[in-house]
Coordinates of N, CA and C in Angstrom, one line a residue:
M135 N 0.9 -1.2 0.0 CA 0.1 0.1 0.1 C 1.2 1.3 -0.1
F136 N 0.0 2.4 -0.2 CA 0.9 3.8 -0.4 C 1.0 4.0 1.0
A137 N 2.3 5.0 1.2 CA 2.4 5.3 2.5 C 1.1 6.9 2.7
C138 N 0.7 6.8 3.9 CA -0.5 7.7 3.8 C 0.0 8.9 4.1
S139 N 1.2 9.6 4.4 CA 1.4 10.9 4.1 C 2.7 11.4 3.4
N140 N 3.3 10.5 2.7 CA 4.9 10.5 2.3 C 4.8 11.1 0.9
Y141 N 4.3 12.4 0.7 CA 3.8 13.1 -0.5 C 5.2 13.6 -1.0
N142 N 6.4 13.8 -0.1 CA 7.7 13.9 -0.9 C 8.2 13.0 -1.9
Q143 N 7.9 11.5 -1.3 CA 8.3 10.4 -2.0 C 7.6 10.4 -3.5
F144 N 6.5 10.8 -3.8 CA 5.8 11.3 -5.0 C 6.4 11.9 -5.8
K145 N 6.9 13.0 -4.9 CA 7.6 14.5 -5.7 C 8.9 14.1 -6.1
E146 N 9.7 13.5 -5.5 CA 10.7 13.2 -6.1 C 11.1 11.9 -6.9
E147 N 10.1 11.3 -7.2 CA 10.2 10.3 -8.6 C 9.0 11.0 -9.4
K148 N 8.6 11.7 -9.8 CA 8.0 12.7 -10.3 C 6.5 12.1 -10.3
M149 N 5.6 13.2 -10.1 CA 4.4 13.1 -9.4 C 3.4 11.7 -10.3
K150 N 3.0 11.2 -9.7 CA 2.2 9.9 -10.3 C 1.0 10.3 -9.8
Y151 N -0.4 10.9 -10.5 CA -1.6 11.2 -10.1 C -2.6 10.6 -10.4
A152 N -3.8 10.3 -9.5 CA -5.2 9.7 -9.7 C -5.9 10.6 -10.4
L153 N -6.5 10.4 -11.6 CA -7.8 11.1 -12.3 C -8.8 10.3 -11.8
V154 N -9.9 11.1 -11.4 CA -11.3 10.4 -11.0 C -12.2 11.0 -11.5
T155 N -12.8 10.8 -12.4 CA -14.0 11.4 -13.2 C -15.4 11.5 -12.3
G156 N -16.1 12.4 -12.4 CA -17.1 12.6 -11.6 C -16.8 12.5 -9.8
G157 N -15.6 13.3 -10.0 CA -15.1 13.1 -8.4 C -15.6 14.0 -7.5
S158 N -16.7 14.8 -7.8 CA -17.2 15.9 -6.8 C -18.5 15.3 -5.6
R159 N -18.9 14.2 -6.1 CA -20.1 13.7 -5.5 C -20.1 12.2 -5.2
G160 N -20.7 11.7 -4.1 CA -21.0 10.6 -4.2 C -19.8 9.5 -4.3
L161 N -19.6 8.4 -5.2 CA -18.8 7.4 -4.7 C -17.6 8.3 -5.5
G162 N -17.6 8.8 -6.5 CA -16.6 9.7 -6.9 C -15.8 10.4 -5.7
R163 N -16.6 11.4 -5.0 CA -15.9 11.9 -4.0 C -15.2 10.8 -2.8
A164 N -15.8 9.9 -2.4 CA -15.6 9.1 -1.6 C -13.9 8.3 -2.0
V165 N -14.0 8.2 -3.2 CA -12.7 7.5 -3.9 C -11.5 8.7 -3.9
C166 N -11.9 9.7 -3.8 CA -11.0 11.0 -4.1 C -10.2 10.7 -2.7
L167 N -11.1 10.7 -1.7 CA -10.7 11.0 -0.3 C -9.9 9.5 0.0
K168 N -10.3 8.6 -0.3 CA -9.5 7.4 0.1 C -8.2 7.4 -0.7
L169 N -7.9 7.9 -1.9 CA -7.0 7.7 -2.6 C -5.9 9.1 -2.1
A170 N -6.1 10.2 -1.3 CA -5.9 11.2 -0.5 C -5.3 10.4 0.6
E171 N -5.9 9.7 1.2 CA -5.4 8.8 2.6 C -4.5 8.0 2.2
M172 N -4.3 7.5 1.0 CA -2.9 6.7 0.5 C -1.9 7.5 -0.2
G173 N -2.2 8.7 0.1 CA -0.6 9.4 -0.3 C -0.6 9.9 -1.9
I174 N -1.8 9.5 -2.3 CA -1.8 9.8 -4.0 C -2.4 11.1 -4.3
P175 N -1.6 12.0 -5.0 CA -2.1 13.5 -5.5 C -3.5 13.2 -6.6
V176 N -4.3 14.0 -6.2 CA -5.5 13.3 -6.9 C -5.8 14.6 -8.1
V177 N -6.3 14.5 -9.1 CA -7.2 15.2 -10.2 C -8.6 15.0 -10.2
I178 N -9.6 16.0 -9.6 CA -10.7 15.8 -9.2 C -11.5 16.3 -10.5
N179 N -12.0 15.5 -11.7 CA -12.8 15.7 -12.4 C -14.1 16.1 -12.0
Y180 N -15.2 17.1 -12.8 CA -16.4 17.5 -12.5 C -16.8 18.0 -13.7
Q181 N -18.2 18.2 -13.8 CA -18.5 19.0 -15.1 C -19.4 20.2 -14.6
S182 N -20.3 20.3 -13.6 CA -20.9 21.3 -13.2 C -21.2 21.7 -11.8
S183 N -20.8 20.7 -10.8 CA -20.8 21.0 -9.4 C -19.4 21.4 -8.9
E184 N -19.2 22.8 -9.1 CA -18.0 23.4 -8.7 C -17.8 23.3 -7.4
Q185 N -18.7 24.2 -6.8 CA -18.5 24.3 -5.3 C -18.5 22.8 -4.6
A186 N -19.2 21.7 -4.9 CA -18.8 20.4 -4.4 C -17.2 20.0 -4.6
A187 N -17.1 20.0 -5.8 CA -15.5 19.9 -6.3 C -14.3 20.5 -5.6
Q188 N -14.8 22.0 -5.0 CA -13.7 22.5 -4.6 C -13.6 21.9 -2.8
E189 N -15.0 21.6 -2.3 CA -14.9 20.7 -1.0 C -14.0 19.7 -1.1
V190 N -14.1 18.7 -2.1 CA -13.7 17.7 -2.2 C -11.8 18.1 -2.2
K191 N -11.8 18.9 -3.0 CA -10.3 19.4 -3.2 C -9.5 19.8 -2.0
T192 N -10.4 20.5 -1.0 CA -9.8 21.1 0.6 C -9.9 19.9 1.0
E193 N -10.6 18.7 1.1 CA -10.6 17.6 2.0 C -9.3 17.0 1.7
C194 N -9.1 16.7 0.5 CA -8.0 15.9 -0.2 C -6.7 16.6 0.7
E195 N -6.4 18.2 0.3 CA -5.5 18.4 0.6 C -4.8 18.7 2.0
A196 N -6.2 18.6 3.1 CA -6.0 18.5 4.4 C -5.4 16.9 4.8
Q197 N -5.6 16.3 3.8 CA -4.7 14.9 4.2 C -3.1 15.1 3.7
G198 N -2.9 16.1 3.3 CA -1.6 16.3 3.0 C -0.9 16.1 1.7
V199 N -2.0 16.1 0.6 CA -1.7 15.7 -0.6 C -1.8 16.7 -1.6
Q200 N -1.3 16.6 -3.0 CA -1.6 17.8 -4.0 C -3.2 17.3 -4.5
A201 N -3.7 18.4 -4.7 CA -5.3 18.2 -5.1 C -5.7 19.2 -6.5
E202 N -6.2 18.7 -7.5 CA -6.3 19.7 -8.5 C -7.9 19.5 -9.1
L203 N -8.4 20.4 -9.4 CA -9.4 20.4 -10.1 C -9.6 20.2 -11.9
L204 N -10.6 19.5 -12.7 CA -10.3 19.5 -13.8 C -11.6 19.4 -14.5
K205 N -12.0 20.4 -14.9 CA -13.4 20.8 -15.6 C -13.6 20.0 -16.9
F206 N -14.5 19.2 -17.0 CA -14.7 18.6 -18.8 C -15.7 17.6 -18.7
N207 N -16.4 17.7 -19.5 CA -17.3 16.8 -19.6 C -16.9 15.5 -20.2
V208 N -17.0 14.2 -19.7 CA -16.4 13.1 -20.2 C -17.0 12.6 -21.2
G209 N -18.3 12.8 -21.6 CA -18.9 12.4 -23.0 C -18.7 13.4 -24.4
D210 N -17.7 14.6 -23.7 CA -17.6 15.4 -25.1 C -16.2 15.3 -25.4
M211 N -15.9 14.5 -26.4 CA -14.2 14.2 -26.7 C -13.4 15.3 -27.2
E212 N -13.8 16.3 -27.7 CA -13.0 17.3 -27.8 C -12.7 18.1 -26.5
A213 N -13.7 18.2 -25.5 CA -13.5 18.8 -23.9 C -12.7 17.7 -23.4
V214 N -12.7 16.5 -23.3 CA -11.7 15.7 -22.8 C -10.2 15.8 -23.3
N215 N -10.2 15.8 -24.5 CA -8.7 16.1 -25.4 C -8.1 17.3 -24.5
A216 N -8.9 18.5 -24.7 CA -8.6 19.6 -24.5 C -8.2 19.9 -23.0
A217 N -8.7 19.5 -22.2 CA -8.7 19.7 -20.7 C -7.3 18.5 -20.3
I218 N -7.1 17.7 -20.8 CA -6.2 16.9 -20.4 C -4.6 17.0 -21.2
D219 N -4.9 17.8 -22.6 CA -3.8 18.5 -22.8 C -3.4 19.5 -22.2
Q220 N -4.2 20.4 -21.7 CA -3.8 21.6 -20.9 C -3.4 21.0 -19.6
W221 N -3.7 19.9 -19.0 CA -3.2 19.6 -17.8 C -1.7 19.1 -18.0
E222 N -1.4 18.1 -19.0 CA -0.1 17.6 -19.2 C 0.8 18.9 -19.3
E223 N 0.4 19.6 -20.2 CA 1.6 20.9 -20.6 C 1.8 21.5 -19.5
T224 N 1.1 21.7 -18.5 CA 1.3 22.1 -17.1 C 1.9 21.2 -15.9
H225 N 2.0 19.9 -16.4 CA 2.7 18.9 -15.6 C 3.6 18.1 -16.7
P226 N 4.6 18.7 -17.1 CA 5.4 18.0 -17.9 C 6.3 16.9 -17.6
D227 N 6.8 16.8 -16.0 CA 7.4 15.7 -16.0 C 6.5 14.9 -15.0
D228 N 5.1 15.0 -15.0 CA 4.2 14.4 -14.3 C 3.3 13.4 -14.9
Y229 N 2.5 12.4 -14.7 CA 1.5 11.9 -15.4 C 0.6 11.1 -14.7
I230 N -0.9 10.9 -15.4 CA -1.8 9.9 -14.9 C -1.4 9.0 -14.6
A231 N -1.3 8.3 -13.5 CA -0.5 6.6 -13.5 C -2.0 5.7 -13.1
Y232 N -3.2 6.5 -12.3 CA -4.4 5.8 -11.9 C -5.2 6.4 -12.3
L233 N -6.2 5.8 -12.7 CA -7.5 6.3 -13.7 C -9.0 5.5 -13.0
V234 N -9.9 6.3 -12.7 CA -11.0 5.8 -12.2 C -12.0 6.1 -12.8
N235 N -12.5 5.2 -13.7 CA -13.6 6.0 -14.6 C -15.0 6.1 -13.7
N236 N -15.2 6.9 -13.2 CA -16.3 6.8 -12.2 C -17.8 7.6 -12.8
A237 N -17.5 8.6 -13.8 CA -18.8 9.5 -14.2 C -19.8 8.5 -14.6
G238 N -20.9 9.0 -14.2 CA -22.2 8.2 -14.8 C -23.4 9.0 -14.5
I239 N -24.4 8.8 -15.2 CA -25.8 9.2 -15.2 C -26.8 7.9 -15.2
T240 N -27.9 8.5 -14.6 CA -29.1 7.5 -15.1 C -30.2 8.2 -15.2
R241 N -31.1 7.6 -16.3 CA -32.2 8.1 -16.8 C -33.3 7.2 -17.0
D242 N -33.7 6.5 -16.0 CA -34.5 5.3 -15.7 C -35.7 5.6 -16.2
N243 N -35.9 4.5 -17.2 CA -37.5 4.2 -17.6 C -37.5 2.8 -18.2
M244 N -39.2 2.5 -18.4 CA -39.2 1.2 -19.1 C -38.7 1.4 -20.6
M245 N -38.2 0.2 -20.9 CA -37.5 0.9 -22.7 C -38.7 1.0 -23.6
F246 N -39.9 0.5 -23.6 CA -41.0 0.7 -24.5 C -41.2 2.4 -24.4
M247 N -40.7 3.0 -23.4 CA -41.3 4.5 -23.2 C -40.0 5.4 -23.1
M248 N -38.9 4.8 -23.5 CA -37.4 5.7 -22.9 C -37.3 6.5 -24.5
P249 N -37.1 7.7 -24.0 CA -36.8 8.6 -25.2 C -35.7 8.4 -25.5
T250 N -35.3 8.5 -27.1 CA -33.9 8.5 -27.5 C -33.0 9.2 -26.9
E251 N -33.0 10.2 -26.5 CA -32.2 11.2 -25.9 C -31.4 10.5 -24.7
D252 N -32.5 10.0 -24.1 CA -32.4 9.1 -22.5 C -31.3 8.0 -22.6
W253 N -31.5 7.6 -23.8 CA -30.7 6.1 -24.0 C -29.2 6.7 -24.3
A254 N -29.4 7.7 -25.1 CA -27.9 8.1 -25.7 C -27.2 8.8 -24.7
A255 N -28.0 9.3 -23.8 CA -27.2 10.2 -22.7 C -26.3 9.1 -21.7
V256 N -27.1 8.3 -21.2 CA -26.7 7.6 -20.2 C -25.4 6.7 -21.1
L257 N -25.4 6.1 -22.2 CA -24.3 5.6 -22.7 C -23.2 6.5 -23.2
N258 N -23.5 7.6 -23.5 CA -22.5 9.0 -23.8 C -21.7 9.1 -22.6
T259 N -22.5 9.0 -21.5 CA -21.5 9.5 -20.1 C -20.8 8.4 -19.7
S260 N -21.5 7.2 -19.7 CA -20.8 5.9 -19.1 C -19.7 5.4 -19.8
L261 N -20.3 5.0 -21.0 CA -19.5 4.3 -22.0 C -18.8 5.1 -23.1
N262 N -19.1 6.1 -23.7 CA -18.2 6.8 -24.3 C -17.3 7.6 -23.5
G263 N -17.8 7.9 -22.4 CA -16.7 8.5 -21.6 C -15.6 7.8 -21.1
F264 N -15.9 6.6 -20.6 CA -14.8 5.7 -20.4 C -13.7 5.6 -21.7
F265 N -14.3 5.5 -22.8 CA -13.5 5.5 -24.2 C -12.8 6.8 -24.4
Y266 N -13.2 7.8 -24.1 CA -12.4 9.2 -24.3 C -11.4 9.1 -23.6
V267 N -11.6 9.3 -21.9 CA -10.8 9.4 -21.2 C -9.8 8.3 -20.9
T268 N -10.2 7.0 -21.4 CA -8.8 6.1 -20.9 C -8.2 6.3 -22.4
R269 N -8.7 6.3 -23.4 CA -7.9 6.4 -24.6 C -6.9 7.6 -24.4
K270 N -7.0 8.6 -23.8 CA -6.4 9.9 -23.8 C -5.4 9.6 -22.9
V271 N -5.2 8.8 -22.0 CA -4.4 9.2 -20.7 C -3.3 7.5 -20.7
L272 N -4.2 6.9 -21.7 CA -3.4 5.4 -21.9 C -1.8 5.5 -22.5
P273 N -1.6 6.2 -23.1 CA -0.4 6.3 -24.1 C 0.8 6.5 -22.9
K274 N 0.7 7.5 -22.4 CA 1.5 7.9 -21.4 C 1.8 6.9 -20.4
M275 N 0.6 6.3 -19.7 CA 0.8 5.3 -18.9 C 1.7 4.1 -19.3
M276 N 1.2 3.9 -20.5 CA 1.9 2.8 -20.9 C 3.6 2.8 -21.2
M277 N 3.9 4.1 -21.4 CA 5.1 4.6 -21.8 C 6.2 4.1 -20.5
R278 N 5.6 4.6 -19.4 CA 6.4 4.7 -18.1 C 6.6 3.1 -17.6
K279 N 7.6 3.2 -17.0 CA 8.1 1.9 -16.5 C 7.0 1.1 -15.2
H280 N 6.7 2.4 -14.4 CA 6.0 1.9 -13.3 C 4.5 1.3 -14.1
G281 N 4.1 2.0 -15.2 CA 2.8 1.6 -15.7 C 1.9 2.2 -15.1
G282 N 0.6 1.4 -14.9 CA -0.5 2.2 -14.0 C -1.6 1.3 -13.9
S283 N -2.6 1.9 -13.4 CA -3.9 1.3 -12.8 C -5.1 1.9 -13.4
I284 N -6.1 1.2 -13.8 CA -7.4 1.7 -14.0 C -8.6 1.2 -13.6
V285 N -9.3 1.6 -13.0 CA -10.6 0.9 -12.2 C -11.9 1.7 -13.0
N286 N -12.5 0.9 -13.4 CA -13.8 1.5 -14.2 C -14.9 0.9 -13.0
M287 N -15.9 2.0 -12.7 CA -17.2 1.9 -12.2 C -18.1 1.1 -13.1
A288 N -18.4 -0.2 -12.8 CA -19.6 -0.9 -13.3 C -21.0 -0.7 -12.8
S289 N -21.7 -1.8 -12.5 CA -22.7 -2.0 -11.7 C -23.4 -3.2 -11.8
V290 N -24.0 -3.7 -10.6 CA -24.7 -5.0 -10.6 C -25.9 -4.9 -11.7
T291 N -26.1 -3.8 -12.3 CA -27.1 -3.7 -13.2 C -26.6 -4.3 -14.6
G292 N -25.2 -4.0 -14.7 CA -24.4 -4.8 -16.0 C -24.0 -5.8 -15.8
L293 N -24.5 -6.6 -14.5 CA -24.1 -7.9 -14.5 C -25.5 -8.8 -14.5
K294 N -26.6 -8.5 -13.8 CA -27.9 -9.0 -13.7 C -29.1 -8.8 -14.3
G295 N -28.9 -7.3 -15.0 CA -30.0 -6.2 -15.0 C -31.0 -5.9 -14.3
M296 N -31.6 -4.6 -14.5 CA -32.6 -4.4 -13.3 C -33.6 -3.7 -14.3
P297 N -35.0 -3.9 -14.0 CA -36.1 -3.2 -14.6 C -36.2 -1.9 -14.8
G298 N -36.2 -0.9 -15.8 CA -36.2 0.2 -15.8 C -34.8 0.9 -16.0
Q299 N -33.7 0.2 -16.5 CA -32.5 0.5 -16.7 C -31.8 -0.1 -17.7
T300 N -32.6 -0.5 -18.7 CA -31.9 -1.0 -19.9 C -30.9 0.0 -20.5
N301 N -30.9 1.2 -20.5 CA -30.0 2.0 -21.1 C -28.6 2.1 -19.8
Y302 N -28.9 1.9 -18.7 CA -27.7 1.7 -17.8 C -27.1 0.6 -17.7
G303 N -27.9 -0.5 -18.1 CA -27.2 -1.8 -17.8 C -26.7 -2.2 -19.3
A304 N -27.0 -1.3 -20.4 CA -26.5 -1.5 -21.6 C -25.0 -0.9 -21.6
A305 N -24.8 0.2 -20.8 CA -23.6 0.9 -20.7 C -22.7 0.6 -19.6
K306 N -23.4 -0.1 -18.5 CA -22.3 -1.0 -17.7 C -22.0 -2.1 -18.0
G307 N -22.8 -3.1 -18.8 CA -22.5 -4.2 -19.4 C -21.4 -4.0 -20.7
G308 N -21.3 -2.9 -21.3 CA -20.2 -2.5 -22.1 C -19.0 -2.2 -21.5
I309 N -19.0 -1.6 -20.4 CA -18.0 -1.4 -19.2 C -17.2 -2.3 -19.2
I310 N -17.8 -3.5 -18.6 CA -17.6 -4.9 -18.0 C -16.9 -5.7 -19.4
A311 N -17.4 -5.9 -20.4 CA -16.7 -6.1 -21.5 C -15.4 -5.4 -22.0
A312 N -15.5 -4.2 -21.8 CA -14.4 -3.4 -22.3 C -13.5 -3.6 -21.5
T313 N -13.7 -3.8 -19.9 CA -12.6 -3.9 -19.0 C -11.8 -5.1 -19.2
K314 N -12.3 -6.3 -19.9 CA -11.8 -7.5 -20.2 C -10.7 -7.5 -21.0
S315 N -11.3 -6.7 -22.1 CA -10.5 -6.7 -23.5 C -9.4 -6.1 -23.1
L316 N -9.5 -4.6 -22.7 CA -8.4 -3.8 -22.6 C -7.3 -4.1 -21.5
A317 N -7.7 -4.9 -20.5 CA -7.0 -5.6 -19.5 C -5.8 -6.5 -20.4
L318 N -6.0 -6.9 -21.3 CA -5.3 -8.3 -22.3 C -4.6 -7.3 -23.5
E319 N -4.8 -6.1 -23.7 CA -4.0 -5.2 -24.2 C -3.2 -4.7 -23.9
V320 N -3.1 -4.3 -22.7 CA -2.1 -3.6 -21.8 C -1.5 -4.3 -20.7
A321 N -1.7 -5.3 -20.5 CA -0.8 -5.9 -19.5 C 0.4 -6.2 -19.6
A322 N 1.1 -6.3 -20.5 CA 2.1 -6.5 -21.2 C 3.0 -5.2 -20.9
R323 N 2.4 -4.0 -20.9 CA 2.7 -3.0 -20.6 C 2.7 -2.2 -18.9
N324 N 2.3 -3.3 -18.3 CA 2.5 -3.1 -16.8 C 1.3 -2.2 -16.4
V325 N 0.3 -2.2 -17.0 CA -0.8 -1.6 -16.9 C -2.1 -2.5 -16.5
T326 N -2.8 -2.3 -15.4 CA -4.1 -3.2 -14.9 C -5.2 -2.6 -15.1
V327 N -6.0 -3.4 -15.3 CA -7.6 -2.6 -15.7 C -8.8 -3.8 -15.1
N328 N -9.3 -3.2 -14.1 CA -10.5 -4.0 -13.7 C -11.5 -3.0 -13.1
A329 N -12.3 -3.6 -12.8 CA -14.0 -2.7 -12.8 C -14.5 -3.5 -11.3
V330 N -15.4 -2.6 -10.7 CA -16.0 -2.5 -9.6 C -17.5 -2.4 -9.9
A331 N -18.2 -3.6 -9.4 CA -19.7 -3.5 -9.7 C -20.6 -3.3 -8.3
P332 N -21.0 -2.2 -8.1 CA -21.8 -1.6 -6.6 C -22.9 -2.3 -6.8
G333 N -23.6 -2.8 -6.0 CA -25.2 -2.9 -5.8 C -25.7 -1.6 -5.5
F334 N -26.6 -1.6 -4.6 CA -27.4 -0.3 -4.0 C -26.4 0.4 -3.2
I335 N -25.9 1.6 -3.2 CA -25.1 2.3 -2.5 C -25.5 3.7 -1.8
E336 N -25.4 3.9 -0.8 CA -25.9 5.1 -0.6 C -25.4 6.2 -1.0
S337 N -26.3 7.0 -2.0 CA -25.6 8.2 -3.1 C -26.5 8.6 -3.6
D338 N -26.4 10.1 -4.4 CA -27.3 10.8 -5.0 C -28.2 9.9 -5.9
M339 N -27.6 9.0 -6.5 CA -28.2 7.9 -7.7 C -29.3 7.2 -6.8
T340 N -29.2 6.9 -5.8 CA -30.1 5.9 -5.1 C -31.0 6.9 -4.0
K341 N -31.1 7.7 -3.9 CA -31.7 8.7 -2.6 C -33.1 8.4 -2.8
D342 N -33.7 8.7 -4.1 CA -34.8 8.5 -4.1 C -35.6 7.0 -4.1
L343 N -34.9 5.9 -4.3 CA -35.2 4.8 -4.3 C -36.2 4.3 -3.1
D344 N -36.9 3.5 -3.1 CA -37.7 2.7 -1.7 C -36.7 2.0 -1.4
K345 N -36.3 2.6 -0.4 CA -35.2 1.6 0.8 C -36.0 0.4 1.2
D346 N -37.5 0.6 1.8 CA -38.1 -0.5 2.6 C -38.3 -1.5 1.8
A347 N -38.5 -1.5 0.2 CA -38.8 -2.4 -0.4 C -37.4 -3.3 -1.1
L348 N -36.3 -2.5 -1.1 CA -35.2 -3.2 -1.7 C -34.3 -3.7 -0.4
V349 N -34.3 -3.0 0.5 CA -33.5 -3.8 1.5 C -33.6 -5.1 2.0
P350 N -35.0 -5.6 1.9 CA -35.3 -7.0 2.4 C -34.7 -8.2 1.1
L351 N -34.6 -7.2 0.0 CA -33.9 -8.2 -1.3 C -32.4 -8.4 -1.2
I352 N -31.8 -7.7 -0.2 CA -29.9 -7.6 0.0 C -29.9 -8.7 1.3
P353 N -29.2 -9.5 0.9 CA -28.9 -10.5 2.1 C -28.1 -9.8 3.4
T354 N -27.2 -8.7 3.1 CA -26.9 -8.3 4.4 C -27.7 -7.1 5.1
K355 N -29.2 -6.9 4.5 CA -30.2 -6.3 5.0 C -29.6 -4.5 5.2
R356 N -29.0 -4.1 4.1 CA -28.7 -2.7 4.3 C -28.1 -2.4 2.9
F357 N -27.8 -1.1 2.3 CA -27.3 -0.4 1.5 C -25.8 -0.2 1.6
G358 N -24.8 -0.3 0.7 CA -23.6 -0.2 1.2 C -23.1 1.3 1.5
K359 N -22.0 1.8 1.6 CA -21.6 2.9 1.7 C -20.8 3.2 0.9
P360 N -20.6 4.7 0.4 CA -19.5 4.9 -0.8 C -17.9 4.3 -0.2
E361 N -17.8 4.6 1.1 CA -16.5 4.4 1.4 C -16.0 2.9 1.5
E362 N -17.3 2.2 1.5 CA -16.8 0.8 1.4 C -16.5 0.6 0.0
V363 N -17.2 1.3 -1.0 CA -16.6 0.8 -2.4 C -15.2 1.6 -2.8
A364 N -14.9 2.7 -1.9 CA -13.7 3.5 -2.4 C -12.6 2.7 -1.7
A365 N -13.0 2.0 -0.6 CA -11.9 0.9 -0.1 C -11.2 0.1 -1.0
L366 N -12.2 -0.8 -1.9 CA -12.0 -1.4 -2.7 C -11.2 -1.1 -4.0
V367 N -11.6 0.2 -4.4 CA -11.0 0.7 -5.4 C -9.5 1.1 -5.1
G368 N -9.4 1.7 -4.0 CA -8.0 1.7 -3.2 C -7.2 0.6 -3.3
F369 N -7.8 -0.6 -3.0 CA -7.0 -1.8 -2.9 C -6.4 -1.9 -4.5
L370 N -7.4 -2.0 -5.3 CA -7.1 -2.3 -6.8 C -6.1 -1.2 -7.1
L371 N -5.8 -0.1 -6.9 CA -5.1 0.7 -7.3 C -3.6 0.4 -7.0
S372 N -3.4 0.1 -5.6 CA -2.5 -0.3 -4.7 C -1.2 -1.2 -5.3
E373 N -0.2 -1.2 -4.9 CA 0.9 -2.4 -5.5 C 0.4 -3.6 -4.9
N374 N -0.5 -3.7 -4.1 CA -0.8 -5.2 -3.3 C -1.8 -5.9 -4.5
A375 N -2.3 -4.7 -5.4 CA -3.4 -5.7 -6.4 C -2.7 -5.5 -7.9
R376 N -1.4 -5.8 -8.1 CA -0.4 -5.4 -9.3 C -0.6 -7.1 -10.2
Y377 N -1.1 -8.1 -9.3 CA -1.2 -9.6 -10.1 C -2.8 -9.4 -10.4
I378 N -3.7 -8.4 -10.2 CA -5.1 -8.3 -10.9 C -5.5 -7.7 -11.7
T379 N -6.0 -8.4 -12.8 CA -6.4 -7.6 -13.7 C -7.4 -8.2 -14.7
G380 N -8.3 -7.6 -15.4 CA -9.2 -8.2 -16.2 C -10.5 -8.6 -15.1
E381 N -10.6 -8.2 -14.0 CA -11.6 -8.8 -13.3 C -12.8 -7.8 -13.1
V382 N -14.0 -8.4 -12.8 CA -14.9 -7.4 -12.2 C -15.7 -8.1 -10.8
I383 N -15.3 -7.2 -9.9 CA -15.3 -7.6 -8.8 C -16.8 -6.8 -7.9
S384 N -17.6 -7.3 -7.5 CA -18.9 -7.1 -6.9 C -18.9 -6.6 -5.6
I385 N -19.6 -5.6 -5.2 CA -19.8 -5.4 -4.1 C -21.1 -4.8 -3.8
N386 N -21.7 -5.7 -3.2 CA -23.4 -5.6 -3.4 C -24.2 -6.2 -2.3
G387 N -23.5 -6.7 -1.0 CA -23.9 -7.1 -0.3 C -24.8 -8.5 -0.3
G388 N -24.1 -9.4 -1.2 CA -25.0 -10.5 -1.3 C -26.2 -10.6 -2.4
L389 N -26.4 -9.3 -3.0 CA -27.3 -9.2 -3.8 C -27.3 -10.2 -5.2
Y390 N -26.1 -10.1 -5.7 CA -26.1 -11.0 -6.7 C -24.5 -11.4 -6.7
T391 N -24.4 -12.9 -6.8 CA -23.1 -13.8 -6.8 C -22.9 -14.5 -7.9

């Protein structure tokens, strides 16, 4: 594992940053804070929640690490390229060694009533966003001796399906398949690629769900906590997980195994 406060270690060997997309709230926020706890400098991506992103930045810095904000829409290829190009220009000796593709949205509806724009928006953010961001940071990750680690945020919906989430299931199922294929492509370059598939986690995405109806379906009889998902992501980005790649790890309280 990384030292919790050994910021100078990263500085001496050039800074190896973590980029977390959708890092201002929910699971993304929890992941940013976990990585800061591990001593990893964090780039916090956000699209519109600037105040929330600034709060995450402040919390990360309070743990003694460098934290930066990077605003862009993951589903906009040109915006992704421009933002990361600008970041790389201002960090000529540093690189993004850890990538967490967390950004995602839901537009739930039964498929026969689903507007085309809701289908497109969900796939564009989760699946195209994964593609645009990963493709952009991967070359420099592969060029470095240390390599890198990528964790993609999937979902139990991508594994078992969920009524009203055909679009979300398609996006997350695509993430799962892409994770497995990409892991094979980059393993020889010392880059690991894994996915995490959360079940029902307490977050903005689940705040409107009927917990009384859903909790009895979960063997552990509760929703998960963002910090529990973040702990798993942190492990997959750590040196202890360098022999794990191409895996999809569920964290769902036994809802689906």
